[in-house]
Amino acid sequence: MKNYTNVKDLGDLNLAVKEALEIKKNRFAYKHLGENKTLLMVFFNSSLRTRLSTQKAGMNLGMNTMVLDINQGAWKLETERGVIMDGDKTEHLLEAIPVMGNYCDIIGVRAFAQFENKEDDYQEKILNQFIKYSGKPVFSMEAATGHPLQGFADLITIEEYKKKDRPKVVLTWAPHPKALPQAVPNSFADFMNEADVDFVITHPEGYELDDKFVRGAKIEYNQDKAFADADFIYAKNWAAYADPNYGKILSKDMSWTVTTEKMALTNNAYFMHCLPVRRNMIVSDDVIESPQSIVIQEAANREISAQTVIKRILESL
Ligand code: AN0
Ligand code: CP
């Protein structure tokens, strides 16, 4: 694998999950692969899980790892070509990227949607510049439109916990005080559409995601109906995608919060969320603390999804 930006880069998903579960059983089996290889992780946005799990994955593979927080200690970067740089930006991304590429063998990039320009976000302008100008394999650590390490970890988790061949998996929108990207729900949909699950998306009207990710998935605007017989509830907030409301908050309807009453409508479903999660906005204390909540196990699988992806990239060097 050269770059990892979406589910398709994994090829056969069953094989990818199988490989991930084997890696999980013996994390240090491939330590030789990363010897004298350097992983650079570049963050334009905050992170807890991605930073730690990806660094751990690199270390499990014997790599040296470096982390750069663009907004803490690095020069402020201009991203637009043609700008007269007389403002507060000291360096251009077009120099910074190949320079960073010089110092490493693989680059992970986190660059969220900025919600300033839908085309720029949905063309993955920043991630694609890394692919084009770094000279090194690049993987997404959540870019503008996708979070494929999260989607992969979510699929691994569902495979581990499912009690039937074709479980019902429900992605539900839930309220949040700030406008959040569509990257996580996009990637979750991307993975679920490829997996052997009965996939349903539920959200208030106006929160429709990009068709490119939804594809044929069922949309149910009534959350209670969507929850009926569900085996997994995957909660996430996102801001509107559709024009003219791209990046806007249309609702903070607390009746969409995942509560014990809502979970009672399901088939004793497991509760999932990528984290970080705002309690009593997205999910009640009771649900996230219940035995059905697998958010911690899900986060643990971030190390495994990252390690599977980095291993495959190392094998292609
Ligand atoms: C980010 C998001 O919604 O994309 C990261 C989630 C992994 N969440 C926040 O910014 C709170
Ligand atoms: N789920 C996830 O990507 O978490 P972080 O934003 O903390 O990395």
CSV table of C-alpha atoms and ligand atoms in Angstrom, one decimal:
chain,number,residue,atom,x,y,z
A,1,MET,CA,0.0,0.0,0.0
A,2,LYS,CA,1.4,3.4,-1.0
A,3,ASN,CA,-1.0,5.9,0.5
A,4,TYR,CA,-4.0,5.3,2.9
A,5,THR,CA,-6.8,7.8,2.5
A,6,ASN,CA,-9.9,5.7,2.4
A,7,VAL,CA,-11.4,2.2,2.7
A,8,LYS,CA,-10.5,1.2,-0.9
A,9,ASP,CA,-6.8,1.4,-0.2
A,10,LEU,CA,-7.2,-1.7,2.0
A,11,GLY,CA,-8.4,-3.9,-0.8
A,12,ASP,CA,-10.3,-7.0,0.4
A,13,LEU,CA,-11.8,-5.9,3.7
A,14,ASN,CA,-12.1,-9.4,5.2
A,15,LEU,CA,-8.4,-10.0,4.6
A,16,ALA,CA,-7.6,-6.6,6.2
A,17,VAL,CA,-9.6,-7.4,9.3
A,18,LYS,CA,-8.1,-10.9,9.5
A,19,GLU,CA,-4.6,-9.4,9.3
A,20,ALA,CA,-5.5,-6.8,11.9
A,21,LEU,CA,-6.8,-9.5,14.3
A,22,GLU,CA,-3.5,-11.5,13.8
A,23,ILE,CA,-1.5,-8.3,14.5
A,24,LYS,CA,-3.6,-7.8,17.7
A,25,LYS,CA,-2.5,-11.2,18.9
A,26,ASN,CA,1.2,-10.6,18.3
A,27,ARG,CA,1.9,-6.9,18.0
A,28,PHE,CA,5.7,-7.3,17.9
A,29,ALA,CA,5.9,-9.9,15.2
A,30,TYR,CA,6.9,-7.4,12.6
A,31,LYS,CA,9.4,-5.3,14.6
A,32,HIS,CA,12.0,-5.8,11.9
A,33,LEU,CA,10.0,-4.1,9.3
A,34,GLY,CA,10.4,-0.6,10.7
A,35,GLU,CA,14.1,-0.8,11.6
A,36,ASN,CA,15.8,2.5,10.8
A,37,LYS,CA,12.6,3.8,9.3
A,38,THR,CA,11.0,7.1,10.6
A,39,LEU,CA,7.4,7.9,10.9
A,40,LEU,CA,6.5,11.6,11.0
A,41,MET,CA,3.1,12.5,12.3
A,42,VAL,CA,1.9,16.0,11.3
A,43,PHE,CA,-1.0,17.5,13.2
A,44,PHE,CA,-2.9,20.7,12.1
A,45,ASN,CA,-5.5,19.8,14.8
A,46,SER,CA,-5.7,18.4,18.3
A,47,SER,CA,-5.7,14.7,19.1
A,48,LEU,CA,-5.4,12.3,22.0
A,49,ARG,CA,-6.1,8.8,20.5
A,50,THR,CA,-4.7,9.3,17.0
A,51,ARG,CA,-1.5,10.7,18.3
A,52,LEU,CA,-0.9,8.0,20.9
A,53,SER,CA,-2.2,5.0,19.0
A,54,THR,CA,-0.4,5.8,15.8
A,55,GLN,CA,2.9,6.5,17.6
A,56,LYS,CA,2.5,3.2,19.5
A,57,ALA,CA,1.7,1.4,16.2
A,58,GLY,CA,4.9,2.7,14.7
A,59,MET,CA,6.9,1.7,17.8
A,60,ASN,CA,5.4,-1.8,17.7
A,61,LEU,CA,6.8,-2.0,14.2
A,62,GLY,CA,10.2,-0.9,15.3
A,63,MET,CA,10.0,2.6,13.8
A,64,ASN,CA,11.4,5.8,15.1
A,65,THR,CA,8.5,8.3,15.5
A,66,MET,CA,8.4,12.1,15.3
A,67,VAL,CA,5.4,14.3,16.0
A,68,LEU,CA,5.0,17.9,14.7
A,69,ASP,CA,2.2,20.1,15.9
A,70,ILE,CA,1.9,22.7,13.3
A,71,ASN,CA,0.1,25.1,15.6
A,72,GLN,CA,2.4,24.7,18.5
A,73,GLY,CA,6.0,25.7,17.8
A,74,ALA,CA,6.1,25.3,14.0
A,75,TRP,CA,6.0,28.3,11.7
A,76,LYS,CA,2.5,29.4,10.7
A,77,LEU,CA,1.9,28.0,7.2
A,78,GLU,CA,0.3,29.6,4.2
A,79,THR,CA,-1.7,27.1,2.1
A,80,GLU,CA,-2.8,29.2,-0.8
A,81,ARG,CA,-0.6,29.6,-3.9
A,82,GLY,CA,-0.2,33.2,-5.2
A,83,VAL,CA,-0.7,34.9,-1.8
A,84,ILE,CA,1.6,37.9,-1.1
A,85,MET,CA,2.9,36.6,2.2
A,86,ASP,CA,3.0,39.9,4.1
A,87,GLY,CA,0.7,38.7,7.0
A,88,ASP,CA,1.3,36.4,9.9
A,89,LYS,CA,2.2,33.3,7.9
A,90,THR,CA,6.0,32.7,7.8
A,91,GLU,CA,6.3,29.7,5.6
A,92,HIS,CA,4.5,28.1,2.7
A,93,LEU,CA,3.2,24.6,2.7
A,94,LEU,CA,4.8,24.1,-0.7
A,95,GLU,CA,8.3,24.3,1.0
A,96,ALA,CA,7.3,22.8,4.3
A,97,ILE,CA,5.9,19.6,2.8
A,98,PRO,CA,9.0,18.5,0.8
A,99,VAL,CA,11.2,19.5,3.7
A,100,MET,CA,9.3,17.3,6.1
A,101,GLY,CA,9.4,14.6,3.5
A,102,ASN,CA,13.2,14.7,3.7
A,103,TYR,CA,13.3,13.7,7.3
A,104,CYS,CA,11.1,10.6,7.3
A,105,ASP,CA,9.9,7.5,5.4
A,106,ILE,CA,6.2,7.7,6.0
A,107,ILE,CA,4.0,10.7,6.9
A,108,GLY,CA,0.7,10.7,8.8
A,109,VAL,CA,-1.4,13.9,8.4
A,110,ARG,CA,-4.3,15.3,10.4
A,111,ALA,CA,-5.9,18.2,8.7
A,112,PHE,CA,-9.6,18.7,9.5
A,113,ALA,CA,-12.2,20.4,7.2
A,114,GLN,CA,-12.0,24.1,7.7
A,115,PHE,CA,-15.6,24.8,6.7
A,116,GLU,CA,-14.5,27.9,4.8
A,117,ASN,CA,-14.8,26.4,1.3
A,118,LYS,CA,-16.6,23.2,0.7
A,119,GLU,CA,-14.7,22.5,-2.6
A,120,ASP,CA,-11.3,22.9,-0.8
A,121,ASP,CA,-12.5,20.5,2.0
A,122,TYR,CA,-14.0,17.9,-0.3
A,123,GLN,CA,-11.1,18.0,-2.7
A,124,GLU,CA,-8.8,17.2,0.3
A,125,LYS,CA,-6.6,20.1,-0.6
A,126,ILE,CA,-4.1,19.7,2.2
A,127,LEU,CA,-3.9,15.9,2.3
A,128,ASN,CA,-3.4,15.8,-1.5
A,129,GLN,CA,-0.6,18.4,-1.3
A,130,PHE,CA,1.2,16.1,1.1
A,131,ILE,CA,0.7,13.2,-1.3
A,132,LYS,CA,1.9,15.3,-4.3
A,133,TYR,CA,4.9,17.1,-2.8
A,134,SER,CA,6.3,15.0,0.1
A,135,GLY,CA,7.8,12.3,-2.0
A,136,LYS,CA,6.8,9.8,0.7
A,137,PRO,CA,3.8,7.5,1.4
A,138,VAL,CA,1.1,9.5,3.2
A,139,PHE,CA,-1.8,8.2,5.4
A,140,SER,CA,-4.7,10.2,6.8
A,141,MET,CA,-5.0,10.7,10.5
A,142,GLU,CA,-8.4,12.4,9.8
A,143,ALA,CA,-8.5,14.7,6.9
A,144,ALA,CA,-11.2,17.0,5.7
A,145,THR,CA,-13.6,14.3,4.4
A,146,GLY,CA,-12.5,11.0,6.1
A,147,HIS,CA,-11.0,9.3,9.1
A,148,PRO,CA,-10.1,6.0,7.7
A,149,LEU,CA,-8.0,4.8,10.6
A,150,GLN,CA,-11.2,5.3,12.7
A,151,GLY,CA,-13.4,3.6,10.2
A,152,PHE,CA,-11.1,0.6,10.1
A,153,ALA,CA,-10.9,0.4,13.9
A,154,ASP,CA,-14.7,0.6,14.1
A,155,LEU,CA,-15.1,-2.3,11.7
A,156,ILE,CA,-12.5,-4.4,13.6
A,157,THR,CA,-14.5,-3.7,16.8
A,158,ILE,CA,-17.8,-4.7,15.2
A,159,GLU,CA,-16.3,-7.9,13.9
A,160,GLU,CA,-15.1,-8.7,17.4
A,161,TYR,CA,-18.4,-8.0,19.1
A,162,LYS,CA,-21.0,-9.1,16.6
A,163,LYS,CA,-23.3,-12.0,17.7
A,164,LYS,CA,-24.8,-12.7,14.3
A,165,ASP,CA,-23.5,-12.8,10.7
A,166,ARG,CA,-25.2,-9.7,9.5
A,167,PRO,CA,-25.7,-7.3,12.5
A,168,LYS,CA,-27.9,-4.2,12.2
A,169,VAL,CA,-25.6,-1.2,12.6
A,170,VAL,CA,-27.1,2.3,13.1
A,171,LEU,CA,-25.1,5.5,12.6
A,172,THR,CA,-27.0,8.2,14.5
A,173,TRP,CA,-26.5,11.9,14.5
A,174,ALA,CA,-26.5,13.4,18.1
A,175,PRO,CA,-26.4,17.0,19.3
A,176,HIS,CA,-23.2,18.9,20.0
A,177,PRO,CA,-22.5,22.6,20.8
A,178,LYS,CA,-19.8,23.1,18.0
A,179,ALA,CA,-19.8,22.5,14.3
A,180,LEU,CA,-17.9,19.2,13.7
A,181,PRO,CA,-16.6,17.8,10.4
A,182,GLN,CA,-18.3,14.9,8.5
A,183,ALA,CA,-15.1,12.9,8.3
A,184,VAL,CA,-15.9,10.3,11.0
A,185,PRO,CA,-19.5,9.6,9.8
A,186,ASN,CA,-18.3,9.6,6.1
A,187,SER,CA,-15.6,7.0,6.9
A,188,PHE,CA,-17.9,5.0,9.0
A,189,ALA,CA,-20.4,4.9,6.2
A,190,ASP,CA,-17.7,4.0,3.7
A,191,PHE,CA,-16.6,1.0,5.8
A,192,MET,CA,-20.2,-0.2,6.7
A,193,ASN,CA,-21.2,0.0,3.1
A,194,GLU,CA,-18.4,-2.4,2.2
A,195,ALA,CA,-18.9,-4.7,5.2
A,196,ASP,CA,-21.5,-7.4,5.7
A,197,VAL,CA,-23.9,-5.5,7.9
A,198,ASP,CA,-27.4,-4.1,7.7
A,199,PHE,CA,-26.5,-0.4,7.7
A,200,VAL,CA,-28.9,2.4,8.6
A,201,ILE,CA,-28.2,6.1,9.0
A,202,THR,CA,-30.5,8.3,11.1
A,203,HIS,CA,-30.3,12.1,11.4
A,204,PRO,CA,-32.6,15.1,11.5
A,205,GLU,CA,-33.6,16.5,8.0
A,206,GLY,CA,-30.9,18.7,6.6
A,207,TYR,CA,-28.0,16.5,7.9
A,208,GLU,CA,-27.7,14.4,4.8
A,209,LEU,CA,-24.1,13.3,4.1
A,210,ASP,CA,-22.4,13.3,0.8
A,211,ASP,CA,-23.8,10.6,-1.6
A,212,LYS,CA,-20.3,9.5,-2.3
A,213,PHE,CA,-20.2,8.0,1.2
A,214,VAL,CA,-23.9,7.2,1.8
A,215,ARG,CA,-24.2,5.3,-1.4
A,216,GLY,CA,-27.1,2.9,-1.1
A,217,ALA,CA,-27.4,3.0,2.7
A,218,LYS,CA,-30.8,3.3,4.3
A,219,ILE,CA,-31.7,6.7,5.7
A,220,GLU,CA,-34.4,6.8,8.5
A,221,TYR,CA,-35.3,10.2,9.8
A,222,ASN,CA,-37.1,8.8,12.8
A,223,GLN,CA,-34.4,7.8,15.3
A,224,ASP,CA,-36.7,5.6,17.4
A,225,LYS,CA,-37.6,3.6,14.3
A,226,ALA,CA,-33.9,3.3,13.3
A,227,PHE,CA,-33.0,2.0,16.7
A,228,ALA,CA,-35.5,-0.9,16.6
A,229,ASP,CA,-33.6,-4.2,16.6
A,230,ALA,CA,-30.2,-2.5,16.2
A,231,ASP,CA,-27.1,-4.6,17.3
A,232,PHE,CA,-24.8,-1.6,17.3
A,233,ILE,CA,-25.5,2.1,17.9
A,234,TYR,CA,-22.7,4.4,16.5
A,235,ALA,CA,-23.3,8.0,17.7
A,236,LYS,CA,-21.6,11.0,16.2
A,237,ASN,CA,-22.3,14.7,15.6
A,238,TRP,CA,-21.6,16.4,12.4
A,239,ALA,CA,-22.4,19.7,10.9
A,240,ALA,CA,-24.6,20.0,7.8
A,241,TYR,CA,-23.1,19.0,4.5
A,242,ALA,CA,-25.7,20.1,2.0
A,243,ASP,CA,-25.8,23.6,0.5
A,244,PRO,CA,-26.4,26.3,1.5
A,245,ASN,CA,-25.8,25.1,5.0
A,246,TYR,CA,-22.3,23.5,4.6
A,247,GLY,CA,-20.5,23.6,8.0
A,248,LYS,CA,-23.5,25.0,9.9
A,249,ILE,CA,-25.3,23.7,13.0
A,250,LEU,CA,-29.0,23.3,12.1
A,251,SER,CA,-30.2,21.6,15.3
A,252,LYS,CA,-29.2,21.0,18.9
A,253,ASP,CA,-32.2,18.8,19.5
A,254,MET,CA,-31.5,17.0,22.8
A,255,SER,CA,-34.2,14.4,22.0
A,256,TRP,CA,-31.5,12.9,19.7
A,257,THR,CA,-29.1,12.2,22.7
A,258,VAL,CA,-28.5,8.5,23.2
A,259,THR,CA,-30.1,7.7,26.5
A,260,THR,CA,-31.0,4.5,28.3
A,261,GLU,CA,-34.6,4.9,27.0
A,262,LYS,CA,-33.3,5.0,23.5
A,263,MET,CA,-31.0,2.0,23.9
A,264,ALA,CA,-34.0,0.1,25.3
A,265,LEU,CA,-35.5,0.2,21.7
A,266,THR,CA,-32.6,-1.8,20.4
A,267,ASN,CA,-31.6,-5.5,20.4
A,268,ASN,CA,-29.5,-4.9,23.5
A,269,ALA,CA,-27.1,-3.0,21.2
A,270,TYR,CA,-23.5,-2.1,21.9
A,271,PHE,CA,-22.8,1.6,22.1
A,272,MET,CA,-19.9,3.0,20.0
A,273,HIS,CA,-18.4,6.5,19.5
A,274,CYS,CA,-15.0,7.4,18.2
A,275,LEU,CA,-14.3,9.8,21.2
A,276,PRO,CA,-13.8,12.5,22.3
A,277,VAL,CA,-17.4,12.5,23.4
A,278,ARG,CA,-19.4,15.2,25.2
A,279,ARG,CA,-21.5,13.4,27.9
A,280,ASN,CA,-25.2,14.3,28.2
A,281,MET,CA,-25.1,15.9,24.7
A,282,ILE,CA,-24.2,12.9,22.5
A,283,VAL,CA,-24.7,10.2,25.1
A,284,SER,CA,-25.9,10.0,28.7
A,285,ASP,CA,-23.6,9.0,31.5
A,286,ASP,CA,-25.6,5.8,32.1
A,287,VAL,CA,-25.2,4.6,28.5
A,288,ILE,CA,-21.5,5.3,28.1
A,289,GLU,CA,-20.8,3.7,31.5
A,290,SER,CA,-23.0,0.7,30.8
A,291,PRO,CA,-21.6,-2.8,30.0
A,292,GLN,CA,-22.9,-2.3,26.5
A,293,SER,CA,-20.6,0.6,25.9
A,294,ILE,CA,-17.5,-0.5,24.0
A,295,VAL,CA,-16.0,2.9,23.4
A,296,ILE,CA,-12.8,2.0,25.2
A,297,GLN,CA,-12.3,-1.2,23.3
A,298,GLU,CA,-13.0,0.7,20.1
A,299,ALA,CA,-10.3,3.3,21.0
A,300,ALA,CA,-7.9,0.4,21.8
A,301,ASN,CA,-8.4,-0.9,18.2
A,302,ARG,CA,-7.0,2.4,16.9
A,303,GLU,CA,-3.5,1.0,17.6
A,304,ILE,CA,-4.4,-2.1,15.6
A,305,SER,CA,-5.9,-0.3,12.6
A,306,ALA,CA,-2.9,2.0,12.5
A,307,GLN,CA,-0.4,-0.8,12.8
A,308,THR,CA,-2.0,-2.8,10.0
A,309,VAL,CA,-1.9,0.3,7.7
A,310,ILE,CA,1.7,1.2,8.6
A,311,LYS,CA,2.8,-2.4,8.2
A,312,ARG,CA,1.4,-2.5,4.7
A,313,ILE,CA,3.0,0.7,3.8
A,314,LEU,CA,6.4,-0.5,5.2
A,315,GLU,CA,6.1,-3.7,3.2
A,316,SER,CA,5.7,-1.6,0.0
A,317,LEU,CA,8.8,0.6,0.6
B,1,AN0,C1,-13.4,15.7,15.8
B,1,AN0,C2,-14.4,15.4,14.7
B,1,AN0,O1,-15.6,15.4,15.0
B,1,AN0,O2,-14.0,15.2,13.5
B,1,AN0,C3,-12.4,14.5,16.0
B,1,AN0,C4,-13.1,13.2,16.2
B,1,AN0,C5,-12.1,12.0,16.1
B,1,AN0,N1,-14.0,15.9,17.0
B,1,AN0,C6,-13.9,17.1,17.7
B,1,AN0,O3,-13.4,18.0,17.1
B,1,AN0,C7,-14.6,17.2,19.0
B,2,CP,N1,-11.0,9.3,17.7
B,2,CP,C1,-10.0,10.1,17.5
B,2,CP,O1,-9.4,10.2,16.4
B,2,CP,O2,-9.6,10.7,18.6
B,2,CP,P1,-8.5,11.9,18.6
B,2,CP,O3,-9.1,13.1,18.0
B,2,CP,O4,-8.3,12.1,20.1
B,2,CP,O5,-7.3,11.5,17.9
